[in-house]
Coordinates of C-alpha atoms in Angstrom, one line a residue:
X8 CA 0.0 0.0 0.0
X9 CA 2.3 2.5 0.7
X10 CA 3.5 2.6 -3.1
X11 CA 0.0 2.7 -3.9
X12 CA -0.3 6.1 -1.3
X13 CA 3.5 7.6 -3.3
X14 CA 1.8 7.3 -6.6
X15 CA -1.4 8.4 -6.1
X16 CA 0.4 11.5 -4.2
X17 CA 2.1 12.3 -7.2
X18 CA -0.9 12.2 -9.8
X19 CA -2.7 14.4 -6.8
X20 CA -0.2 16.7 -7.4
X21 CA -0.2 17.1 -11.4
X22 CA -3.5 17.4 -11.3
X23 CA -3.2 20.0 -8.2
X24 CA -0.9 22.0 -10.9
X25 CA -3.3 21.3 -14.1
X26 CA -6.0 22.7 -11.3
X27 CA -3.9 25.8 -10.5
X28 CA -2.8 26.7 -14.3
X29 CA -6.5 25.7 -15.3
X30 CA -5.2 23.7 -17.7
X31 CA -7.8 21.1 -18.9
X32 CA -6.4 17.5 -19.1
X33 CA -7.3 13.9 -19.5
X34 CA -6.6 10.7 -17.7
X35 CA -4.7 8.0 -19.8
X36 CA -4.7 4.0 -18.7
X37 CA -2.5 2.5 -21.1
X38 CA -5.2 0.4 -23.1
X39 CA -8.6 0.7 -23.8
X40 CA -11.6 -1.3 -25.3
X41 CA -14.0 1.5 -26.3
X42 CA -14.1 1.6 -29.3
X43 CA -14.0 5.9 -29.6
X44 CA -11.1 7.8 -31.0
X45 CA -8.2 8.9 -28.7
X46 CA -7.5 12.8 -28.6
X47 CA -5.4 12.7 -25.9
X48 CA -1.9 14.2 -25.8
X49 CA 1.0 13.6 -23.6
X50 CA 1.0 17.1 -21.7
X51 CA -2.3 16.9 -21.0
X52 CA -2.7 13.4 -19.6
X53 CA -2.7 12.1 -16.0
X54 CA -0.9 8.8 -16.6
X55 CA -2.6 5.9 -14.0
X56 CA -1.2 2.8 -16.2
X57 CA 0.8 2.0 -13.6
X58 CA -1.6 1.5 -11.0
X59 CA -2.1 -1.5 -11.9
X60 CA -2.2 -3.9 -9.0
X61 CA -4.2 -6.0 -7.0
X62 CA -3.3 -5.1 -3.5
X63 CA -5.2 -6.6 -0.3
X64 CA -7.8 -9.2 0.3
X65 CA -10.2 -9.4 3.3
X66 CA -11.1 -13.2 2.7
X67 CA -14.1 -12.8 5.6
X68 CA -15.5 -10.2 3.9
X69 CA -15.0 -11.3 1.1
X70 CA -13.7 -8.2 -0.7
X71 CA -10.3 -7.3 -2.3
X72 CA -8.9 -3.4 -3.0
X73 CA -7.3 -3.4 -6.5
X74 CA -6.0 -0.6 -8.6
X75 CA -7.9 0.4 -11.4
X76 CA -5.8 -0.4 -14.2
X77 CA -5.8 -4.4 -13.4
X78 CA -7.4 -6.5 -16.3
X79 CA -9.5 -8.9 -16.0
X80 CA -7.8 -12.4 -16.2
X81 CA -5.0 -10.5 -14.0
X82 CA -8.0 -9.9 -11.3
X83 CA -9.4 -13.3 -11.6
X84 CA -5.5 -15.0 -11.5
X85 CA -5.4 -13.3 -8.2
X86 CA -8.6 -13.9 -6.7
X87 CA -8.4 -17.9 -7.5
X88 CA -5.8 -18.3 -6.1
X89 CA -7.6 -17.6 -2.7
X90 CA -10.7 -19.4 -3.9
X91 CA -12.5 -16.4 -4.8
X92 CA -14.2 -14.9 -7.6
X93 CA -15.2 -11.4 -8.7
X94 CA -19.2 -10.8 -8.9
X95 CA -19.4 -10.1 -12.3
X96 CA -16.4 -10.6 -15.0
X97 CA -16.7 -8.8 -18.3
X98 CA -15.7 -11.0 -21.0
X99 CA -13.0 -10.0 -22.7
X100 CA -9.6 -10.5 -20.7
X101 CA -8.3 -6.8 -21.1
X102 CA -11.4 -4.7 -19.8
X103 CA -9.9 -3.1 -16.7
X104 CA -11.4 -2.7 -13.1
X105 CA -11.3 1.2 -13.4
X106 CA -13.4 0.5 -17.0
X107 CA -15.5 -1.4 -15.4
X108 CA -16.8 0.8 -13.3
X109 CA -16.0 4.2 -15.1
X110 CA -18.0 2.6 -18.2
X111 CA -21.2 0.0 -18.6
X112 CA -19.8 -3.3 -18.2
X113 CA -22.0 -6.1 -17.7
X114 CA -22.1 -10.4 -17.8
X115 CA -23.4 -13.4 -17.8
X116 CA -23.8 -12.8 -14.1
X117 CA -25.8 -9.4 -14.5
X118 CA -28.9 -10.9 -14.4
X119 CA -28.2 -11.3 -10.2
X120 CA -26.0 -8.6 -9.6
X121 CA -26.5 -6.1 -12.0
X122 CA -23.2 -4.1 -14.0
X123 CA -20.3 -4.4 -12.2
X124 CA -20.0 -1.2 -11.1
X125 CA -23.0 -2.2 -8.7
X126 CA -20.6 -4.9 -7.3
X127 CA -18.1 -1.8 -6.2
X128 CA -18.4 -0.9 -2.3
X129 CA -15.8 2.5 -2.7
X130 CA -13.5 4.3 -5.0
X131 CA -10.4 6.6 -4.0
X132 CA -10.6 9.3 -6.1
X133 CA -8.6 12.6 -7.1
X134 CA -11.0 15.8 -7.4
X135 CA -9.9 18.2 -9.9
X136 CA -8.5 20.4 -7.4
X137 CA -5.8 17.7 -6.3
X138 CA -7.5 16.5 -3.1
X139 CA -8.1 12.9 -2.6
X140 CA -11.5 11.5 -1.2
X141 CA -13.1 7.8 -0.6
X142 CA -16.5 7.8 -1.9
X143 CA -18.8 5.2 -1.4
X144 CA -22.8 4.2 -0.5
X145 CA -22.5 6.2 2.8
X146 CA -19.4 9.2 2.3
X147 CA -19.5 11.3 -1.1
X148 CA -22.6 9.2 -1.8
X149 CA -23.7 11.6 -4.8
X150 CA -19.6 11.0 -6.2
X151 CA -19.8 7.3 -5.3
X152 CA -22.7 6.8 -7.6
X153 CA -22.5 9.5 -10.5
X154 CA -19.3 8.0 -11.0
X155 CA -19.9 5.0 -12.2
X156 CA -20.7 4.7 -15.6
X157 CA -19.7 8.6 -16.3
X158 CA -16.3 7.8 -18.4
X159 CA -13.8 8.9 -15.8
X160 CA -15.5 12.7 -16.3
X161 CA -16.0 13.4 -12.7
X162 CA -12.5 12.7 -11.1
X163 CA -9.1 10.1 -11.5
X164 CA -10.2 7.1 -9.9
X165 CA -7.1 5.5 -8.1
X166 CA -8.1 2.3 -6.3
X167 CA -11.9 0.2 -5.5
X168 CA -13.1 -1.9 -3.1
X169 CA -14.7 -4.9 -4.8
X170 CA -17.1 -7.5 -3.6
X171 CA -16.7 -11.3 -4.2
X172 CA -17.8 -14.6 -4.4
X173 CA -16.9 -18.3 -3.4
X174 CA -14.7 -19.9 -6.7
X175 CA -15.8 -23.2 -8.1
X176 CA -13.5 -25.8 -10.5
X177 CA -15.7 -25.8 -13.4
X178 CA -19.1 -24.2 -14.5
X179 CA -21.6 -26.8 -16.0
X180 CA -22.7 -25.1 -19.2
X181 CA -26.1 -26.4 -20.2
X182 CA -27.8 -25.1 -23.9
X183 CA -31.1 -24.6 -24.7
X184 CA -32.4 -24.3 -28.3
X185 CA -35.1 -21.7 -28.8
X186 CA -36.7 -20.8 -31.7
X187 CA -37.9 -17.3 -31.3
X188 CA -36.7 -13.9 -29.3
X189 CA -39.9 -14.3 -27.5
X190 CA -38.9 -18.1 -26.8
X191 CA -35.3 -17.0 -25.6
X192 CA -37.0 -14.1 -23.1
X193 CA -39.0 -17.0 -22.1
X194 CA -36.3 -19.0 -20.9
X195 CA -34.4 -16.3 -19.2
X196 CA -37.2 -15.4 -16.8
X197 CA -37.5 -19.2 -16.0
X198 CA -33.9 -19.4 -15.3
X199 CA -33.0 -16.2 -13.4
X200 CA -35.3 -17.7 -10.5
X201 CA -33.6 -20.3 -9.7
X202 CA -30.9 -19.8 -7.1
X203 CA -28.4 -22.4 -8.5
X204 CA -27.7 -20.8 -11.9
X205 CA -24.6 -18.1 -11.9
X206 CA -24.4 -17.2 -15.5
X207 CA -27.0 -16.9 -18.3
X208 CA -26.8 -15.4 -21.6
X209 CA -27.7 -16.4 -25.0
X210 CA -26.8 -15.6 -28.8
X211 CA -29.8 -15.7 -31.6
X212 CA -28.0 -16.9 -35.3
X213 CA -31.6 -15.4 -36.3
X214 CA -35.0 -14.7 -35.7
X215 CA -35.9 -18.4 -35.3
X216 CA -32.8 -20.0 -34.0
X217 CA -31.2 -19.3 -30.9
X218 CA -29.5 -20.6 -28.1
X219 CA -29.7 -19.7 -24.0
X220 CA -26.6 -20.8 -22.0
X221 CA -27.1 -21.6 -18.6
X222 CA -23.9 -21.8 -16.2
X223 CA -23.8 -23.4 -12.6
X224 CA -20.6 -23.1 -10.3
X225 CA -19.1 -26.5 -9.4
X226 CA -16.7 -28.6 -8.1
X227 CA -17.8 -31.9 -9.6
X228 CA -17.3 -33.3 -13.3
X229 CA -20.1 -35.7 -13.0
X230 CA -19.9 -36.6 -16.4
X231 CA -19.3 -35.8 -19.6
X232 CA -16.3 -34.0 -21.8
X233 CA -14.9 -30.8 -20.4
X234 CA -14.7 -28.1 -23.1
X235 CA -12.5 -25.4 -23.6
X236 CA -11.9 -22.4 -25.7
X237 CA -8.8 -21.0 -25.0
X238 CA -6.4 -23.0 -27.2
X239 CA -5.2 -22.6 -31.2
X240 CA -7.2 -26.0 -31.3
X241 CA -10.6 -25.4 -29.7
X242 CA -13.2 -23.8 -31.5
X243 CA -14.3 -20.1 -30.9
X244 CA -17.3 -20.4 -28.7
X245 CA -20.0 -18.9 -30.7
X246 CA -19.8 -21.5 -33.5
X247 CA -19.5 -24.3 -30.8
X248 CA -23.0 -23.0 -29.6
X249 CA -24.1 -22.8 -33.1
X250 CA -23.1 -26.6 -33.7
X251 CA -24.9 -27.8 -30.5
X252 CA -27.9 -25.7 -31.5
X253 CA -28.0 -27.7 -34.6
X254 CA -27.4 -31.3 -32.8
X255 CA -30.1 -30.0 -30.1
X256 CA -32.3 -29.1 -32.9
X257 CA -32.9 -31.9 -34.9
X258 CA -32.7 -34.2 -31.4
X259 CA -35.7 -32.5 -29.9
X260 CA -37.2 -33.0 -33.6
X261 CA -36.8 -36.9 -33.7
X262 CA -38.2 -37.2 -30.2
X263 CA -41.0 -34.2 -30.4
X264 CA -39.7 -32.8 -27.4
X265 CA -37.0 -29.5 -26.7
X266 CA -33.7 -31.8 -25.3
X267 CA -30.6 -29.5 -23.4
X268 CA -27.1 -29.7 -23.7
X269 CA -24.5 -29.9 -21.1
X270 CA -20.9 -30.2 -20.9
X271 CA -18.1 -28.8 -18.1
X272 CA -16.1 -25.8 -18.8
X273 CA -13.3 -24.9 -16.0
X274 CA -13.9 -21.5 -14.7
X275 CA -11.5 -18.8 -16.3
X276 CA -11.8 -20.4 -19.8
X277 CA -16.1 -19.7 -19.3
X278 CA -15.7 -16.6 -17.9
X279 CA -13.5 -15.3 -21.2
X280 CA -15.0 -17.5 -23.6
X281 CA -15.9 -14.8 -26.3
X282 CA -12.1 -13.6 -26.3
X283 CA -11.2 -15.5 -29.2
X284 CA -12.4 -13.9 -32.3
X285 CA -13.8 -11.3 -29.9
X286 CA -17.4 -12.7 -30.4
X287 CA -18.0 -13.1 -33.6
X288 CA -15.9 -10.1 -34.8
X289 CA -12.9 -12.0 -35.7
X290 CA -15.1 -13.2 -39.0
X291 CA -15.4 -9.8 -40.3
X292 CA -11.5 -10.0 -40.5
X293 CA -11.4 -12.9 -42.5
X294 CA -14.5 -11.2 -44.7
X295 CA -12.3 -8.5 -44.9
X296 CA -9.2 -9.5 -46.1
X297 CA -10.8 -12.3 -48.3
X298 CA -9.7 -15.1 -46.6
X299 CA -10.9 -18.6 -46.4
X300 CA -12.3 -19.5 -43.0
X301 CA -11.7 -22.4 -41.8
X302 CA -10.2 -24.8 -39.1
X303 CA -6.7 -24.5 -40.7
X304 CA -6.7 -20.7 -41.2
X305 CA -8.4 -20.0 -37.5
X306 CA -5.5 -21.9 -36.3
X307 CA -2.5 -20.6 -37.9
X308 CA -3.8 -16.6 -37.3
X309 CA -4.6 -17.6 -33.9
X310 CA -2.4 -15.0 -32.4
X311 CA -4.1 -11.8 -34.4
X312 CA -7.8 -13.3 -32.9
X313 CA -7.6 -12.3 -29.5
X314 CA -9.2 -9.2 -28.1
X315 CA -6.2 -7.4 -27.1
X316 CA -4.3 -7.3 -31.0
X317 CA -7.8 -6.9 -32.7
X318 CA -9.0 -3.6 -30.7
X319 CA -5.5 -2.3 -31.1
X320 CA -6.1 -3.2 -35.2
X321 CA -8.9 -1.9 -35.6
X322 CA -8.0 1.6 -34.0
X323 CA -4.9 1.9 -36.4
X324 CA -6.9 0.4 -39.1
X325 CA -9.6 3.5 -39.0
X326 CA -12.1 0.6 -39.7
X327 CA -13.5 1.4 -36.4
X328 CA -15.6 4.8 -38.3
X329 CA -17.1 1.7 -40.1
X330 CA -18.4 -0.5 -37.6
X331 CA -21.1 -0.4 -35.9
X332 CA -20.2 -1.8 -31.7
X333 CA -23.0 -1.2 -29.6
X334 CA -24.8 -2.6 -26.8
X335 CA -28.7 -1.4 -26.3
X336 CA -30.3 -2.3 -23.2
X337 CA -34.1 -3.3 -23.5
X338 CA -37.1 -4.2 -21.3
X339 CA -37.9 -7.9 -21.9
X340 CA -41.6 -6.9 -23.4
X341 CA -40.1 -5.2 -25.6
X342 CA -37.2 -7.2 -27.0
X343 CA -38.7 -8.8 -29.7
X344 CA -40.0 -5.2 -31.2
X345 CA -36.7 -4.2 -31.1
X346 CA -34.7 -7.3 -32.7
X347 CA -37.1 -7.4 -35.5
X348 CA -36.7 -4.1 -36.3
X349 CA -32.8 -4.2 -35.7
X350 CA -33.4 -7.4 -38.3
X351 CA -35.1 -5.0 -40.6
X352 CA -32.7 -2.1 -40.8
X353 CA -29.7 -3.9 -40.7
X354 CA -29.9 -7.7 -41.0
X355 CA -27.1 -8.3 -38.8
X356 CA -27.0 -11.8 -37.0
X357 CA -25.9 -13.4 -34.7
X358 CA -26.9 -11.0 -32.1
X359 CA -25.6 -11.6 -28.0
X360 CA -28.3 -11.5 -25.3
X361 CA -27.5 -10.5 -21.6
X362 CA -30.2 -9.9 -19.2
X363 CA -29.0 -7.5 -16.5
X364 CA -30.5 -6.3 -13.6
X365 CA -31.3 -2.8 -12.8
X366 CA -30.1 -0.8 -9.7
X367 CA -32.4 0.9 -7.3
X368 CA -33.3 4.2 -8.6
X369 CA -31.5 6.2 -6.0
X370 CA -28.6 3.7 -6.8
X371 CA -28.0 4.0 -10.5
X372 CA -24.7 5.1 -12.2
X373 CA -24.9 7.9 -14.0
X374 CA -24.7 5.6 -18.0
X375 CA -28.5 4.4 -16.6
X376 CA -29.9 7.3 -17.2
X377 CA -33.6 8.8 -16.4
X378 CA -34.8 6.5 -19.0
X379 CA -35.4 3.1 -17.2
X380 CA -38.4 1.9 -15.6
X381 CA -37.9 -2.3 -15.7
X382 CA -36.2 -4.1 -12.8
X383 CA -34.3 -6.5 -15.4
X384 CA -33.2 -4.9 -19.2
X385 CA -32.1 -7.3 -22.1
X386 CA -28.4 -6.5 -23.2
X387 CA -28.3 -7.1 -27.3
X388 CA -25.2 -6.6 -28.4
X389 CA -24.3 -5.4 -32.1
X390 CA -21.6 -5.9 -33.5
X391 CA -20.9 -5.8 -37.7
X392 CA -20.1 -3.5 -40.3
X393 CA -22.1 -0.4 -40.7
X394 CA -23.0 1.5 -44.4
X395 CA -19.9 3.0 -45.9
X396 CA -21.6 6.4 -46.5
X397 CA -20.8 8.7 -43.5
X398 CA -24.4 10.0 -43.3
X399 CA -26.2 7.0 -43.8
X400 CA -24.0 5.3 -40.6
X401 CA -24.2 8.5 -38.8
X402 CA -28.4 8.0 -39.2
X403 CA -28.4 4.4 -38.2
X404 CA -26.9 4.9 -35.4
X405 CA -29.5 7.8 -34.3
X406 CA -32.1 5.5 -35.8
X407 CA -30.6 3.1 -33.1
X408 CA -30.1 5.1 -30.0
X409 CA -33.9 6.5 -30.8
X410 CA -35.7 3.3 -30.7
X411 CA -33.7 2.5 -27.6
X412 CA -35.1 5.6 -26.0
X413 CA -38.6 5.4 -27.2
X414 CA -38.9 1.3 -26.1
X415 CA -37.6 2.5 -22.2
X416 CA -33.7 1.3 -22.8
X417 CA -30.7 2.5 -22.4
X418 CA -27.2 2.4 -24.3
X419 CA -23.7 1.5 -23.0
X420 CA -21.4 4.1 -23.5
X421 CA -18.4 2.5 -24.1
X422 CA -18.9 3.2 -27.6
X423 CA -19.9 6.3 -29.8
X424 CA -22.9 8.4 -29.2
X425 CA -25.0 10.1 -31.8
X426 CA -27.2 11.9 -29.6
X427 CA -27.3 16.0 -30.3
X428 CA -26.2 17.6 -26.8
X429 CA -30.1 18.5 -26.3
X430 CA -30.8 14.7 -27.3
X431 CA -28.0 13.6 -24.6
X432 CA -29.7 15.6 -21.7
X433 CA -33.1 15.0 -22.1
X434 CA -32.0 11.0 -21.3
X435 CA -29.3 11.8 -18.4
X436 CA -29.5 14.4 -15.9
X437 CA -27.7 17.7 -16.7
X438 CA -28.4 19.7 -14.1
X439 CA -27.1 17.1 -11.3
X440 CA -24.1 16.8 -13.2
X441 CA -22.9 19.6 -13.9
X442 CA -23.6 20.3 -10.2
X443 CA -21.5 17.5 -8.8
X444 CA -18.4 18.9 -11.2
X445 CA -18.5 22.2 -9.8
X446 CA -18.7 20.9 -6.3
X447 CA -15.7 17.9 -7.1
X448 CA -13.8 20.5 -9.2
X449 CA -13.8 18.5 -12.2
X450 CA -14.4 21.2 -14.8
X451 CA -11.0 20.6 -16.2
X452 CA -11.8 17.3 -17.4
X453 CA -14.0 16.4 -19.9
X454 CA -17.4 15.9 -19.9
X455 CA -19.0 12.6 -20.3
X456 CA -20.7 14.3 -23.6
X457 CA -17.4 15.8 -25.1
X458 CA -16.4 12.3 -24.3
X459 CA -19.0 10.0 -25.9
X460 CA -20.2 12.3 -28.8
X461 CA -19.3 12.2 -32.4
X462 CA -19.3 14.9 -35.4
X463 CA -22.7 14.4 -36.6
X464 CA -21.9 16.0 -40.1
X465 CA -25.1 17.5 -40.3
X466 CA -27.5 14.6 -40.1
X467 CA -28.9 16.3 -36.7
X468 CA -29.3 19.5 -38.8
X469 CA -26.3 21.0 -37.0
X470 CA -23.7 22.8 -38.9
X471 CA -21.2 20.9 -41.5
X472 CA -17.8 21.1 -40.6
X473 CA -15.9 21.9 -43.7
X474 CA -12.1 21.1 -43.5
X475 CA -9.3 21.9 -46.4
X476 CA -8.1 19.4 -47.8
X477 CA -4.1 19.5 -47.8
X478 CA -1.1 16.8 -48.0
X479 CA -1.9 15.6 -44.6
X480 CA -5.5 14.9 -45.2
X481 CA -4.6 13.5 -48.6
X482 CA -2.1 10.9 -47.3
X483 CA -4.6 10.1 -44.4
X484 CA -6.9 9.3 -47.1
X485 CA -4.6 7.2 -48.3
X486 CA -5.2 4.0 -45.9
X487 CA -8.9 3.9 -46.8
X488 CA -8.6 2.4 -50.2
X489 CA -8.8 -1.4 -49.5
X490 CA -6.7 -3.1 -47.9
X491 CA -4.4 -0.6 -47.0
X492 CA -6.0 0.3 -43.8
X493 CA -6.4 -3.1 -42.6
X494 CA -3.0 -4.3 -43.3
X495 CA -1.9 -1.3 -41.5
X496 CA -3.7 -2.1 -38.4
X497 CA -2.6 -6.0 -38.5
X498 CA 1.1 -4.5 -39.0
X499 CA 0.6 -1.9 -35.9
X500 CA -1.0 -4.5 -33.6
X501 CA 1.8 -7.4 -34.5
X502 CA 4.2 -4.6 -33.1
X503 CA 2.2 -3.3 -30.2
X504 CA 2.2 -7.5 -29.6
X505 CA 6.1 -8.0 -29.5
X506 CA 6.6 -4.8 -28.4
X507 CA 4.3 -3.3 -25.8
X508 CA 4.3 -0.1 -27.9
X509 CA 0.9 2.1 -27.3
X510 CA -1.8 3.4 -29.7
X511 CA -3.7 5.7 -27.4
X512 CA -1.3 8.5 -27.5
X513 CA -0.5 11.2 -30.1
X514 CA 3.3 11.5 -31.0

């Protein structure tokens, strides 16, 4: 702890300096999964990538205080090894504590708990002026919670107190086939009753074929194989679903009756299951670059299909303006409304379910907005390639994030937002917010809007932004003809790989 306390005096005292020269500034973590662009430069920046630690465990409470630029598979190393678990564990390995809880992160395990940041009990944070505070439920209460989910907009968070569970060896994965989204909503509220089951989610391949996967923590291997999908050799999990589906399928056909699925998975190979080929994203790839897909060619680019080299690709790349990554958040009445019309506009498949529950009002992080009414929301994540014409992306998008709003959602905001300012404020609350950064001197930051928004090019009605075009602009151009940009991005993330080089900051 006490190099913990030297470092986080240190960052107190840039940002006490930033503070005093009203100089605005950012905070930079050293990695990132959002998906927006990085404006960030080195003069401006309160580094925190090396508080990156897991630092004390209180095994009867159950709770651990860790730094809040520790990954995930570094967390959950260090809290099996004393038979522990975190609450909820995002699922891809490199999603750190501090964007957990600074963003909208939420699991398998959301259903019981709700997003992670609900599984938080404090934060140490740095105000703007410099001084350093422990906010939580009872102390800083408004900070503790407005926090959460606000992008990092409200203070530098330095270390959290986390909640945790009792570790098991293996989770017994069982899969249900369903045939509808109504059918897969169906299953969900059966299963989120009963007290055994730690992890549910599902993925619909389309509108009438789906699977739910229900998880439950054990010790035994009763029977059957144990499956993995973290080596060159197993399959990427979503098409190992896909292929059960299909067994379960025409099963439950020969005998006239729906027939489940289950098999063992040990514990830290469930929990990031969707790392390799980052969901399903790793197929755009091989879409992209025309190449075959297939057991062979999965297993020699192994190394280029892991979350970590692909987010890190597809910033360099510039593909990222392309693609549309976005999780809305729906009530279960009206999930179908909304995949059939996501089916409609875009018809992208295979589309992730999470159900996740919903914090007490007077307990919500500031990403839930004023929007929610539901005790339990639907996660469907979307994930594909978006139209190539800037407008018409730009208006999906809003199309998106308007539906969302009118059905009683919400959207993670991790990734871009389309919203007009006026849009943006209506959902969360403005005048709270811009309270609490007076009060915690965090005008020099950010806000979570200049954060999360996006040039809207005039699709919103607001003004066109009209640039000159000179050699810079021209040679930027450059990596958009195909495959330019891609290979770039392959070439920057194979070096970031070997060595640890960074693509957040501006050189």
């Amino acid at each position: 702890m006490d190099e913990h306390k030297t470092t986080v005096a240190t960052l107190a005292s840039r940002v006490k300096d930033f503070s005093a020269n009203k100089t605005p500034f950012r905070i930079y973590h050293g990695s990132t999964l959002s998906t927006r662009h990085s404006p960030r430069q080195r003069n401006q920046i309160v580094d925190v990538s090396s508080l990156n630690h897991v630092l004390k465990f209180n095994k009867l409470d159950r709770t651990v205080l860790v730094e809040p630029n520790v990954p995930m598979d570094q967390l959950v190393d260090a809290t099996l090894a004393e038979g522990l678990l975190p609450k909820v564990v995002m699922e891809l390995p490199n999603i750190t504590v501090g964007g957990g809880f600074a963003g909208t992160s939420g699991e398998s395990s959301s259903f019981r708990y709700g997003l992670f940041d609900s599984t938080i009990k404090g934060v140490e944070i740095i105000l703007g002026n410099g001084d350093i505070v422990w906010a939580t439920p009872e102390e800083h209460r408004d900070l503790f919670f407005s926090a959460a989910g606000s992008c990092g907009s409200l203070g530098v968070i330095t270390l959290l107190e986390m909640e945790l569970t009792d570790a098991r060896t293996f989770v017994e994965l069982e899969y249900i086939p369903v045939n509808s989204t109504e059918d897969a909503v169906a299953q969900l509220k059966l299963y989120q009753h009963h007290s055994d089951v730690a992890y549910m989610d599902g993925i619909l391949y389309s509108s009438t074929s789906g699977v739910i996967m229900i998880g439950r923590l054990t010790n035994l291997h009763i029977s059957g194989p144990v499956q993995r999908f973290d080596r060159a050799s197993d399959p990427w999990f979503y098409m190992h679903a896909e292929s059960i589906l299909k067994s379960l399928v025409h099963t439950s056909q020969a005998f006239g009756r729906r027939t489940t699925h289950k098999e063992y998975v040990p514990i830290k190979t469930y929990l990031f299951r969707y790392d390799r080929g980052v969901f399903w994203s790793g197929l755009r790839a091989f879409k992209y670059f025309v190449m075959p897909f297939n057991v062979l060619t999965r297993y020699l680019l192994d190394p280029f299909m892991y979350s970590r080299t692909m987010v890190h690709a597809l910033h360099r790349s510039g593909i990222a303006a392309q693609t549309i990554i976005q999780d809305f958040a729906v009530p279960y009445s009206s999930a179908s409304e909304f995949i059939d019309w996501t089916d409609e506009r875009t018809g992208i498949w295979p589309l992730w379910l999470c159900p996740v529950k919903s914090a007490p009002l007077d307990q919500r992080s500031f990403s839930q907005g004023n929007n929610i009414k539901d005790d339990i929301l639907l996660d469907v994540g979307i994930w594909d390639m978006g139209p190539k014409d800037p407008h018409a992306f730009i208006k999906l998008n809003r199309d998106f994030e308007q539906k969302v709003t009118k059905l009683g959602g919400m959207k993670c905001l991790y990734a871009h937002a389309y919203y007009t300012e006026e849009e943006f404020w209506d959902i969360y609350d403005e005048d709270k917010y811009l309270a609490l950064r007076k009060k915690y001197h965090a005008e020099s930051l950010p806000s979570v809007y200049d954060k999360v928004k996006v040039d809207l090019q005039g699709v919103a009605g607001g003004q066109i932004r009209k640039t000159e075009v000179g050699w810079r602009e021209w040679a930027k151009s450059f990596w958009d003809i195909w495959p330019l940009g891609g290979l770039y991005g392959v070439a920057s993330a194979t070096k970031g790989f070997l060595v640890k080089s960074d693509f957040l900051l501006k050189r």
